[in-house]
XYZ file of C-alpha atoms in Angstrom:
565
model
C 91.170 89.148 113.748
C 91.744 92.240 111.617
C 89.881 92.376 108.327
C 93.021 92.674 106.230
C 94.095 89.208 107.305
C 90.731 87.423 107.348
C 91.001 86.527 103.708
C 94.600 85.382 103.970
C 93.984 83.213 106.986
C 90.778 81.723 105.741
C 90.898 81.427 102.042
C 91.910 78.328 100.166
C 92.627 80.128 96.918
C 93.789 83.314 95.264
C 95.037 84.377 91.875
C 98.019 85.984 90.223
C 98.529 88.794 87.810
C 99.471 87.672 84.306
C 100.883 89.613 81.372
C 104.028 90.144 83.284
C 103.052 86.549 84.040
C 102.298 83.684 81.708
C 99.165 84.539 79.769
C 96.182 82.251 80.185
C 93.545 81.684 77.508
C 90.200 83.443 77.668
C 87.667 81.116 79.261
C 83.894 81.035 79.329
C 82.693 81.940 82.827
C 79.358 80.747 84.133
C 77.171 82.081 86.893
C 77.893 78.892 88.847
C 81.695 79.339 88.729
C 83.170 79.606 92.219
C 86.507 81.477 92.437
C 87.021 80.230 96.004
C 87.257 76.691 94.640
C 88.543 76.988 91.090
C 89.821 79.765 88.851
C 92.147 80.070 85.898
C 95.864 80.721 86.010
C 97.045 84.326 86.277
C 96.704 87.024 83.643
C 97.668 90.683 83.646
C 97.392 93.693 81.398
C 100.959 94.740 82.250
C 103.502 94.200 79.424
C 106.207 91.592 79.750
C 109.924 92.367 79.659
C 111.138 92.608 76.071
C 113.986 90.352 74.911
C 116.650 91.358 72.355
C 117.262 89.105 69.381
C 120.852 88.283 70.331
C 122.851 85.295 71.433
C 121.897 84.310 74.977
C 122.544 81.795 77.745
C 120.222 80.765 80.583
C 120.994 79.511 84.078
C 118.159 77.598 85.771
C 117.671 76.989 89.494
C 114.764 74.950 90.897
C 113.730 74.517 94.508
C 110.654 73.464 96.480
C 109.675 75.606 99.449
C 107.816 73.455 101.938
C 108.190 74.011 105.668
C 110.774 76.797 105.378
C 109.516 79.562 107.677
C 112.235 80.650 110.123
C 114.941 78.671 108.322
C 117.914 80.073 106.382
C 117.128 81.010 102.776
C 117.943 78.629 99.956
C 121.478 79.400 98.779
C 123.638 78.569 95.789
C 126.188 80.345 93.567
C 125.284 82.277 90.425
C 128.023 82.857 87.861
C 127.755 84.091 84.265
C 127.878 81.229 81.731
C 131.248 80.904 80.004
C 129.597 81.313 76.586
C 127.877 84.546 77.673
C 130.446 86.205 79.906
C 129.508 89.692 78.681
C 129.150 92.447 77.854
C 125.354 92.178 77.903
C 122.608 94.155 76.285
C 120.121 92.867 78.855
C 119.824 90.354 81.693
C 116.341 89.048 82.533
C 115.171 87.176 85.621
C 112.206 84.804 85.195
C 110.399 83.548 88.304
C 107.801 80.822 87.868
C 106.093 78.353 90.137
C 103.193 76.118 90.968
C 101.271 75.333 94.146
C 98.143 73.453 95.086
C 96.160 72.748 98.235
C 95.672 75.366 100.931
C 98.302 78.007 101.702
C 98.900 81.590 102.794
C 100.289 84.292 100.541
C 104.022 84.568 101.227
C 106.576 87.326 100.741
C 109.612 86.223 98.724
C 112.884 87.770 97.615
C 115.928 86.949 95.493
C 119.349 88.253 96.551
C 122.685 88.312 94.721
C 125.820 89.072 96.666
C 123.533 90.370 99.427
C 121.654 92.772 97.113
C 117.915 92.287 96.668
C 117.364 91.950 92.928
C 113.710 90.836 93.004
C 110.823 91.024 95.477
C 107.456 89.344 95.068
C 104.599 87.706 96.933
C 102.875 84.448 96.146
C 99.336 83.431 95.264
C 97.129 81.306 97.477
C 96.214 78.107 95.607
C 93.086 76.078 95.024
C 92.938 72.295 95.444
C 93.739 71.633 91.787
C 96.656 74.045 91.839
C 97.778 77.056 89.846
C 100.873 78.016 87.846
C 102.299 81.464 87.287
C 105.406 83.286 86.112
C 106.780 86.815 86.271
C 109.853 88.438 84.755
C 112.089 91.365 85.649
C 114.894 93.224 83.911
C 117.886 92.952 86.272
C 120.514 94.463 83.954
C 121.247 97.231 86.462
C 122.893 94.590 88.669
C 125.533 93.821 86.009
C 128.380 94.879 88.357
C 127.394 91.904 90.549
C 126.244 89.577 87.774
C 129.646 89.635 86.038
C 131.301 87.648 88.833
C 130.286 84.553 90.830
C 128.231 85.538 93.877
C 126.051 83.850 96.430
C 122.423 83.690 95.287
C 119.785 83.444 98.020
C 116.056 82.858 97.697
C 113.818 83.620 100.667
C 110.287 82.210 100.720
C 109.178 81.421 104.257
C 106.382 78.852 104.101
C 104.539 76.547 106.499
C 103.339 73.077 105.542
C 101.266 71.044 107.999
C 97.942 69.219 108.192
C 96.038 72.463 107.518
C 98.291 74.374 105.147
C 99.362 71.806 102.583
C 100.698 73.878 99.689
C 104.375 73.549 98.751
C 105.670 76.264 96.446
C 107.599 74.621 93.609
C 109.706 77.406 92.171
C 111.949 77.877 89.173
C 114.356 80.803 88.783
C 115.984 81.482 85.430
C 118.550 84.159 84.623
C 119.084 84.810 80.911
C 122.099 86.783 79.707
C 121.587 88.507 76.324
C 124.894 89.360 74.678
C 125.590 92.776 73.216
C 126.284 93.169 69.503
C 126.427 95.976 66.924
C 122.643 96.314 66.822
C 122.195 95.836 70.576
C 124.949 97.750 72.437
C 126.088 96.945 75.938
C 123.823 98.378 78.619
C 125.039 101.363 80.590
C 125.023 100.638 84.318
C 126.502 101.925 87.544
C 130.127 101.041 88.322
C 129.438 99.589 91.766
C 126.468 98.056 93.590
C 126.716 98.105 97.387
C 124.068 96.091 99.298
C 122.730 97.527 102.549
C 121.118 94.325 103.796
C 122.046 92.077 106.691
C 125.187 89.924 106.607
C 123.529 87.154 108.638
C 123.886 83.626 107.251
C 120.800 82.419 109.135
C 118.253 84.737 107.531
C 117.535 86.681 104.370
C 119.538 89.900 103.866
C 116.436 92.100 104.045
C 115.926 94.022 107.288
C 112.994 93.673 109.683
C 111.945 96.964 111.248
C 109.605 96.995 114.232
C 106.985 99.656 114.923
C 108.723 103.015 115.251
C 112.075 101.520 114.272
C 114.822 102.238 111.744
C 117.129 99.988 109.722
C 120.712 101.278 109.621
C 123.813 99.950 107.874
C 127.318 101.371 108.107
C 129.328 101.360 104.883
C 132.686 102.647 103.672
C 132.485 103.536 100.001
C 134.892 104.294 97.132
C 136.697 107.621 97.378
C 135.843 108.777 93.866
C 132.034 108.723 93.704
C 130.397 110.990 91.122
C 126.800 109.784 91.406
C 124.846 107.830 94.033
C 121.373 106.294 93.872
C 119.676 104.247 96.580
C 117.160 101.625 95.471
C 114.750 100.886 98.333
C 112.278 98.074 98.951
C 109.675 98.517 101.690
C 106.561 96.492 102.567
C 104.522 96.426 105.730
C 103.472 93.328 107.663
C 100.685 92.424 110.073
C 98.384 95.410 110.541
C 100.614 97.412 108.198
C 100.112 95.036 105.281
C 97.247 97.379 104.395
C 98.464 100.499 106.144
C 96.245 102.659 103.899
C 93.085 101.518 105.709
C 94.490 102.046 109.217
C 92.639 104.554 111.396
C 93.725 106.736 114.326
C 94.726 104.528 117.254
C 91.987 105.764 119.583
C 89.368 104.838 116.982
C 90.991 101.452 116.327
C 90.788 100.691 120.049
C 86.975 100.797 119.866
C 86.908 97.813 117.468
C 90.260 95.987 117.804
C 88.976 92.858 116.024
C 88.364 94.816 112.833
C 90.525 97.953 112.810
C 94.245 98.727 112.859
C 95.711 101.879 114.358
C 98.420 104.379 113.612
C 96.461 106.272 110.971
C 96.827 105.728 107.207
C 99.864 107.836 106.313
C 103.263 106.223 105.680
C 106.448 107.452 104.050
C 109.831 105.769 103.592
C 112.545 108.065 104.926
C 116.245 107.817 104.032
C 118.999 109.474 106.029
C 122.795 109.683 105.826
C 124.558 109.885 109.182
C 121.263 110.950 110.743
C 120.641 113.769 108.255
C 117.450 113.525 106.152
C 118.533 112.619 102.610
C 115.371 111.640 100.713
C 111.872 110.217 100.736
C 109.810 107.625 98.895
C 106.038 107.262 98.948
C 105.095 103.570 99.308
C 102.583 102.090 96.916
C 99.352 100.785 98.590
C 99.863 97.155 97.583
C 97.415 94.410 98.596
C 98.466 90.791 99.052
C 96.567 88.023 97.235
C 94.686 87.175 100.435
C 94.039 90.796 101.380
C 90.629 92.424 102.010
C 88.659 89.682 100.179
C 90.673 87.006 98.324
C 88.175 86.712 95.464
C 88.908 90.314 94.468
C 92.177 89.132 92.902
C 91.127 86.050 90.904
C 92.494 85.874 88.283
C 93.827 89.466 88.051
C 95.810 90.368 91.154
C 96.304 93.763 92.743
C 98.814 96.180 91.237
C 102.366 95.614 92.557
C 101.338 92.334 94.152
C 103.709 90.026 92.315
C 106.438 92.226 90.854
C 107.094 94.672 93.641
C 108.671 97.850 92.323
C 111.569 99.394 94.210
C 111.787 103.139 94.959
C 114.709 105.305 93.835
C 116.238 107.951 96.090
C 118.953 110.099 94.476
C 121.797 110.659 96.948
C 124.161 112.410 94.530
C 124.129 115.659 96.588
C 125.889 113.570 99.275
C 128.497 112.120 96.862
C 131.324 114.327 98.137
C 130.605 113.388 101.744
C 130.286 109.668 100.972
C 133.677 109.751 99.181
C 135.701 110.877 102.216
C 136.913 107.362 103.078
C 135.104 107.299 106.419
C 132.306 104.913 107.432
C 128.821 106.347 106.926
C 125.448 105.249 108.261
C 122.608 104.921 105.770
C 119.189 104.497 107.385
C 115.737 103.516 106.116
C 112.705 104.373 108.257
C 109.066 103.463 107.498
C 107.612 106.595 109.082
C 104.237 106.132 110.781
C 104.494 102.342 110.871
C 102.220 100.747 113.447
C 103.573 97.233 112.833
C 106.647 95.589 111.359
C 108.069 96.383 107.912
C 110.577 94.528 105.745
C 112.958 96.989 104.100
C 116.133 96.725 102.073
C 118.367 98.854 99.919
C 121.209 98.817 97.420
C 123.497 101.715 96.543
C 124.283 102.196 92.840
C 127.492 104.212 92.485
C 129.184 105.866 89.529
C 132.886 106.523 90.043
C 135.428 108.796 88.364
C 137.575 106.791 85.943
C 140.196 109.554 85.824
C 140.479 110.522 89.488
C 141.262 108.520 92.602
C 139.444 111.029 94.787
C 136.413 113.276 94.470
C 135.365 115.899 96.991
C 132.303 118.012 97.645
C 129.583 118.877 100.116
C 125.867 119.396 100.624
C 125.018 123.073 100.259
C 121.229 123.113 100.785
C 118.920 120.770 102.688
C 115.345 121.756 103.556
C 114.025 118.228 104.202
C 112.646 118.003 107.722
C 112.700 115.020 110.046
C 108.931 114.448 110.075
C 105.879 115.502 108.071
C 103.114 117.683 109.433
C 100.125 115.314 109.394
C 96.645 116.738 110.038
C 93.979 114.332 111.318
C 90.316 115.096 111.940
C 87.581 112.760 113.245
C 83.887 113.623 113.077
C 81.132 111.596 114.736
C 78.219 110.554 112.510
C 74.580 110.380 113.523
C 74.540 106.629 112.771
C 77.293 105.994 115.330
C 80.083 105.801 112.787
C 83.066 108.111 112.357
C 84.333 110.150 109.412
C 88.138 110.388 109.254
C 90.141 112.913 107.241
C 93.960 112.846 107.073
C 96.091 115.255 105.074
C 99.783 116.027 104.645
C 102.363 117.003 102.052
C 105.955 118.023 101.623
C 108.038 120.411 99.540
C 111.789 120.131 99.949
C 115.145 120.579 98.221
C 118.600 119.098 98.705
C 121.553 120.402 96.703
C 125.232 119.523 96.693
C 128.304 119.479 94.485
C 131.107 117.069 93.722
C 134.485 118.020 92.285
C 135.402 115.540 89.535
C 138.193 115.148 86.997
C 136.047 117.027 84.467
C 135.039 119.833 86.808
C 132.428 120.624 89.430
C 129.013 118.982 89.074
C 126.082 120.308 91.114
C 123.009 118.153 91.697
C 119.726 119.408 93.132
C 116.896 117.084 94.175
C 113.475 118.682 94.652
C 110.258 116.955 95.630
C 106.683 118.144 96.048
C 103.764 115.898 96.931
C 100.306 115.986 98.475
C 98.500 113.238 100.365
C 94.927 112.898 101.568
C 92.764 110.130 102.967
C 89.034 110.447 103.574
C 86.994 107.617 104.980
C 84.128 106.380 107.081
C 84.128 103.663 109.739
C 80.937 102.125 111.087
C 80.186 102.023 114.807
C 81.289 98.380 115.112
C 84.249 98.698 112.733
C 82.795 96.038 110.432
C 82.223 98.459 107.552
C 84.844 100.837 106.220
C 85.233 103.163 103.237
C 88.618 104.645 102.272
C 89.508 107.137 99.529
C 93.259 107.777 99.421
C 95.134 110.093 97.055
C 98.923 110.377 96.907
C 100.566 112.288 94.064
C 103.714 114.276 93.480
C 106.948 114.656 91.535
C 110.697 114.497 92.074
C 112.990 116.596 89.872
C 116.758 115.979 89.739
C 118.680 118.843 88.122
C 122.345 118.551 87.135
C 124.584 121.543 86.371
C 128.046 121.129 84.868
C 130.235 123.131 82.469
C 127.606 125.866 82.309
C 124.937 123.457 81.071
C 121.848 122.227 82.883
C 119.679 119.134 82.452
C 116.855 117.687 84.520
C 114.974 114.434 85.031
C 111.448 114.388 86.450
C 109.570 111.431 87.941
C 105.879 112.030 88.673
C 103.554 109.585 90.409
C 99.944 109.157 91.450
C 98.753 106.251 93.636
C 94.952 106.438 94.038
C 93.058 103.732 95.902
C 89.406 103.431 96.954
C 88.171 100.657 99.238
C 84.620 99.858 100.334
C 84.711 96.753 102.537
C 82.310 94.969 104.866
C 82.498 92.059 107.308
C 78.839 91.267 108.078
C 79.825 88.187 110.090
C 82.993 87.026 111.763
C 82.878 84.090 114.141
C 86.175 82.331 113.485
C 88.314 81.129 110.580
C 85.572 78.784 109.433
C 82.567 81.082 109.861
C 82.583 84.507 108.273
C 81.289 86.762 105.503
C 83.413 89.241 103.555
C 82.632 91.624 100.716
C 84.446 94.546 99.120
C 84.900 96.762 96.086
C 88.384 98.142 95.360
C 89.674 100.569 92.755
C 93.395 101.183 92.570
C 95.732 102.808 90.108
C 99.317 103.643 89.400
C 100.198 106.527 87.101
C 103.859 107.255 86.430
C 105.549 109.786 84.149
C 109.297 110.014 83.492
C 110.563 112.940 81.438
C 113.635 115.056 80.788
C 114.602 118.496 79.588
C 117.693 120.527 78.778
C 118.069 123.983 80.260
C 114.695 125.673 80.635
C 113.220 123.954 77.585
C 110.118 121.784 77.315
C 109.788 118.493 79.102
C 110.067 115.443 76.834
C 108.379 112.196 77.828
C 110.643 109.158 78.302
C 108.195 106.618 79.729
C 104.722 106.441 81.223
C 102.447 103.990 83.025
C 98.694 104.294 83.489
C 97.457 101.132 85.190
C 93.990 100.941 86.767
C 92.100 98.048 88.304
C 88.488 97.809 89.492
C 87.521 94.693 91.441
C 84.634 93.335 93.499
C 84.624 90.231 95.629
C 82.727 88.369 98.314
C 83.350 85.190 100.249
C 81.325 83.405 102.946
C 82.020 80.200 104.885
C 79.986 78.233 107.394
C 81.624 75.444 109.366
C 84.518 75.702 106.905
C 82.397 75.094 103.809
C 82.104 77.822 101.171
C 78.558 79.165 101.156
C 79.077 81.820 98.534
C 82.010 83.278 96.610
C 82.308 85.498 93.590
C 84.469 88.172 92.032
C 84.762 90.481 89.046
C 87.544 92.710 87.812
C 88.596 94.996 84.988
C 92.195 96.076 84.421
C 93.152 98.761 81.921
C 96.797 99.380 81.098
C 98.282 102.105 78.902
C 102.012 102.710 78.912
C 105.432 102.261 77.403
C 107.230 98.955 77.220
C 110.837 98.830 78.359
C 111.944 99.447 74.762
C 109.805 102.592 74.460
C 106.847 101.301 72.438
C 103.273 102.236 73.378
C 101.288 99.305 74.757
C 97.574 99.045 75.602
C 95.585 96.131 76.998
C 92.212 95.630 78.686
C 91.168 92.518 80.623
C 87.717 91.786 82.056
C 86.987 88.863 84.387
C 84.003 87.304 86.129
C 83.632 84.362 88.526
C 87.392 83.689 88.442
C 87.729 83.543 84.648
C 88.695 85.967 81.884
C 85.712 86.988 79.783
C 87.439 89.549 77.538
C 91.087 90.266 76.737
C 92.005 92.876 74.138
C 95.352 94.334 73.183
C 95.175 97.472 71.041
C 97.369 100.107 69.469
C 98.048 103.400 71.212
C 99.941 106.644 70.816
C 102.491 108.065 73.187
C 101.483 111.268 74.989
C 103.503 114.317 73.942
C 104.474 115.315 77.494
């Protein structure tokens, strides 16, 4: 059994992030506390979604997910309340639940009119049970929210004599009306889902090793701007793709190592032509590596999975020709299955029935140049070094009712992974660095403006499996440091960049867990999360949380200043 799934298969408990979840009170931890048996409800340093002080209406849906794996998703109809029919300043989705007993972590998604509006994964409970909640701003889906549409909730779960936990979930959608102080939100004109039309399964798309998900769509003939929002998460051995090793090395210890190497990228193409890239975040499920790492602060991106944006505006003229076009999503390098999905957000020309244009420059290649080096160690282990990067540009124009608009998308990034694997594969160290920036430049009427999105996704893992007999007899230990740094900025012409939003989220965690004949012999965990960033209304927010033995020992929110650039 591969190490990334030992914790998930074996553990009887895990924790959730709070902050974007319901905050739990600070508790007094003791040296005898056992996070494999009991721990407090989730906390997180990440800020919650802000809510405007306007008239609002809430729609509530509740459902229990018991033995649902392999069955059609729960389905109902979501329509805007008559008293809050719009326009809206904001629409917020709240997802909350409870579970107790023994259960795996599960991937879940919420879909409206076939579009994935929320993706998450669940905690693994203790016997007494845990409660959690998470919120998301879903205003961008207003073109779908304004009319009645099918709402689907996918949460495949198994309940039997061993895995007893039923996920009791509540979904609330709150519509905040616009007023003079809170104007109506600006959104795309159309949202076009790219998921499956099947009525027997969730709309998201399952992609096997080496595969691609492709949907054919015919779009409006007057597109002026196109953005693809992509979700992508690996499964099986690719749940923790960042600690995969070259396949020949994995074959020497198949019980502990996964192959394919550690590099992944999410590729997007239009009619087979490369159209954009996204770098996936190295998320860890609540049962991943060692479950006690994430109690009560869970790994970054674990419970509110962030989608990736790919700007397809250079292809707007092509997509507006009235012909069917194939949009594809490929998890490059995948050595196991991935679950991907996408939604197109389209702006259209209100004063023209037809726009035209073409792609003028495209330097994005089909595949990256990945360098891999293995070096034998004197202790029988192996050092592994993987490196790659890309620098590309796609440019195109679209002729609109107000003239020609040229859009250029440029991306530069660098990736490296250095690590060591022991002779038996039971000990592994990984240091991964992935950072870069995407710049979208728009030229129209002799004026130029640009938007820049920069990211850095560092993760360090030091994990050990001293003993693995079966699901009831094992020892696990690990230390993990992960971060997510984001910067969004803009400029006009060749002027200075001005910061719009930033995120600097870092988490250090340690955990160990041992069982003998099914009984917990030892379990412990510590963590420290530090968050600095902007809230969704632009304010600076800072919070630090420290935990030990499954309980919060310090929780401090403080003032901060926005960086200048």
